[in-house]
Every structure is written in structure tokens, then in C-alpha cells.
Amino acid sequence: MERQPKFKAFAANSQYEDGRAMRQPPAGTVPRETITMRPEITLGTDRKGAIVSAIPIPVTRELMDMGRAKFEIFCSACHGLVGDGVSPVATQMSLRPPPNLNKQPRVPGNVFQVISLGYGLTPSYAPQLTATERWAVVAYAEALRRSQSALLAEAPPDIQKKLREETP
Ligand code: HEC
């Protein structure tokens, strides 16, 4: 049992025509971690094809942190770190500068579809971001929007108190 004959990754295997030990998964193979049968999560639409109006997964601190990381990597270069469309790249985009994402509330399903399918000069990020990561970006973008025009009265009482003390 200590030593077993086996093929290691990248090793040769003469039993196969292409001589490789590593096999291609059959066409249509679904990775185990892929979310299936949940169009609201994977497509941003309900079973009837209507755009979802709420984020269909739990919005947790972890999701927000992930959303922030992904937004800063994939979106901020054009849309700016706070989503207001102010970025060095934006100044060079004469055709259509990246819009300020914070102007009005957006339907979460729409933003998800922009990220998944691309929109105008925004490319599709489906190859880079899993569905969960795309929803994380949607959640973070909404947090950014709120952060830019938040009323003091909307903050939790303890934060309100702290802010009042800090403001001269
Ligand atoms: C290469 C620069 C670039 C990158 C990177 C980029 N965008 Fe965009 N985005 C644009 C431009 C330009 C538009 C306007 C497209 C148009 O109107 O043709 C746009 C449009 C949008 C819109 C629609 C805005 C509206 O007014 O309807 C959303 C939402 C959006 N982007 C979100 C994102 C998110 C989220 C990311 C990151 C995952 C991202 N974008 C990455 C340039 C970019």
C-alpha cells in the first residue's frame, strides 16, 4: 500500500491516443461548485425571465469585502474607486466616458447583467468573476452609491452619535 502504481498530473499515459494521463472532462461537464437551476443567481432573472429586483444571495460582511476587492480590481480603473466615473482612464476615453454609477438607484438584476454580459464599453466579466463574485460587486456598488449621498439619520444610532461628536 505504501507504493501504488498511479499516473501523476502531466505524466505520459500510453493507454490514451493523445498519450496524456490528464483527461479532458467530457463536453457539458458541470463543475461541482457551479450553481445550477437557480436562474435568479446565475442569470439575474426569475423563472419567467423577469429581471430580479433584489440581490438573491445573503449580503454578508464577507460578500461586501469580496465585492470591494473585485470592484477595485475590475471596475475602478474606469468607474473610479468610489464609482463616480472619476479615474485616470476616464480622462482618456473620448468615445464614451465611464458613467457615474452613483447617480440613481439601480435594479440589482440589471447591474448583474451588465457585469455578466457586458454593456457598451464595459466588457463581460463572466470569465473572470463567478456568479457569486458578480453579486458581490453589485452589492458593493450599491454600498458605494449610498455612501456618496447618505443622510446622517440613516446611520445606526451609535455611528450617528460618533459622527456628531466628531463634527465641530
Ligand atoms: C474599460 C472601462 C470600463 C470598465 C473596466 C468597466 N466599465 Fe462599466 N462602463 C464603461 C463605459 C464607457 C460605460 C458606458 C457604456 C455605454 O453607454 O456604452 C459603462 C457602463 C456601465 C454600466 C451601465 C451604466 C448606465 O448608465 O446604465 C454599469 C452598471 C457598469 N458600467 C458597471 C461596471 C462594473 C460593475 C464594472 C466592473 C465589473 C465595470 N463597469 C467595468 C466603462 C467600463
PDB file of N, CA, C and O in Angstrom, residues 6 30 45 56 66 81 96 123 134 146 155-156 159:
ATOM      1  N   LYS A   6       0.478   4.651 -10.123  1.00  0.00           N
ATOM      2  CA  LYS A   6      -0.552   5.621 -10.498  1.00  0.00           C
ATOM      3  C   LYS A   6       0.046   6.646 -11.457  1.00  0.00           C
ATOM      4  O   LYS A   6       1.268   6.783 -11.545  1.00  0.00           O
ATOM      5  N   VAL A  30     -20.342  19.782 -15.752  1.00  0.00           N
ATOM      6  CA  VAL A  30     -20.631  20.910 -14.874  1.00  0.00           C
ATOM      7  C   VAL A  30     -19.768  20.793 -13.625  1.00  0.00           C
ATOM      8  O   VAL A  30     -19.861  19.807 -12.898  1.00  0.00           O
ATOM      9  N   THR A  45     -32.348  36.740 -13.521  1.00  0.00           N
ATOM     10  CA  THR A  45     -33.775  36.767 -13.886  1.00  0.00           C
ATOM     11  C   THR A  45     -34.516  35.655 -13.153  1.00  0.00           C
ATOM     12  O   THR A  45     -33.924  34.618 -12.847  1.00  0.00           O
ATOM     13  N   PRO A  56     -30.132  38.139  -4.871  1.00  0.00           N
ATOM     14  CA  PRO A  56     -30.722  36.850  -4.497  1.00  0.00           C
ATOM     15  C   PRO A  56     -29.872  35.987  -3.569  1.00  0.00           C
ATOM     16  O   PRO A  56     -30.205  34.822  -3.349  1.00  0.00           O
ATOM     17  N   MET A  66     -15.560  40.928  -0.455  1.00  0.00           N
ATOM     18  CA  MET A  66     -15.228  40.339  -1.752  1.00  0.00           C
ATOM     19  C   MET A  66     -15.610  41.307  -2.865  1.00  0.00           C
ATOM     20  O   MET A  66     -14.854  41.526  -3.823  1.00  0.00           O
ATOM     21  N   LEU A  81     -12.607  54.684  -7.926  1.00  0.00           N
ATOM     22  CA  LEU A  81     -12.647  53.877  -6.695  1.00  0.00           C
ATOM     23  C   LEU A  81     -13.975  54.020  -5.958  1.00  0.00           C
ATOM     24  O   LEU A  81     -14.394  53.122  -5.244  1.00  0.00           O
ATOM     25  N   ARG A  96     -16.899  57.436 -25.102  1.00  0.00           N
ATOM     26  CA  ARG A  96     -17.995  57.419 -24.125  1.00  0.00           C
ATOM     27  C   ARG A  96     -17.343  57.254 -22.767  1.00  0.00           C
ATOM     28  O   ARG A  96     -16.899  56.153 -22.432  1.00  0.00           O
ATOM     29  N   PRO A 123     -16.784  45.445 -20.684  1.00  0.00           N
ATOM     30  CA  PRO A 123     -16.763  44.079 -21.203  1.00  0.00           C
ATOM     31  C   PRO A 123     -17.504  43.113 -20.285  1.00  0.00           C
ATOM     32  O   PRO A 123     -17.854  43.482 -19.166  1.00  0.00           O
ATOM     33  N   ARG A 134     -19.928  38.228  -8.896  1.00  0.00           N
ATOM     34  CA  ARG A 134     -20.615  39.322  -9.612  1.00  0.00           C
ATOM     35  C   ARG A 134     -21.684  39.950  -8.711  1.00  0.00           C
ATOM     36  O   ARG A 134     -21.834  41.165  -8.685  1.00  0.00           O
ATOM     37  N   ARG A 146     -24.771  54.495  -1.925  1.00  0.00           N
ATOM     38  CA  ARG A 146     -25.375  55.033  -0.704  1.00  0.00           C
ATOM     39  C   ARG A 146     -24.378  55.878   0.073  1.00  0.00           C
ATOM     40  O   ARG A 146     -24.738  56.874   0.679  1.00  0.00           O
ATOM     41  N   ALA A 155     -27.822  56.484   9.414  1.00  0.00           N
ATOM     42  CA  ALA A 155     -26.756  55.718  10.070  1.00  0.00           C
ATOM     43  C   ALA A 155     -27.280  55.107  11.371  1.00  0.00           C
ATOM     44  O   ALA A 155     -28.215  55.631  11.975  1.00  0.00           O
ATOM     45  N   PRO A 156     -26.693  53.978  11.810  1.00  0.00           N
ATOM     46  CA  PRO A 156     -27.104  53.387  13.089  1.00  0.00           C
ATOM     47  C   PRO A 156     -26.858  54.405  14.216  1.00  0.00           C
ATOM     48  O   PRO A 156     -25.937  55.215  14.123  1.00  0.00           O
ATOM     49  N   ILE A 159     -23.321  55.165  15.461  1.00  0.00           N
ATOM     50  CA  ILE A 159     -22.482  55.847  14.465  1.00  0.00           C
ATOM     51  C   ILE A 159     -22.906  57.321  14.364  1.00  0.00           C
ATOM     52  O   ILE A 159     -22.061  58.220  14.274  1.00  0.00           O
TER      53      ILE A 159
END
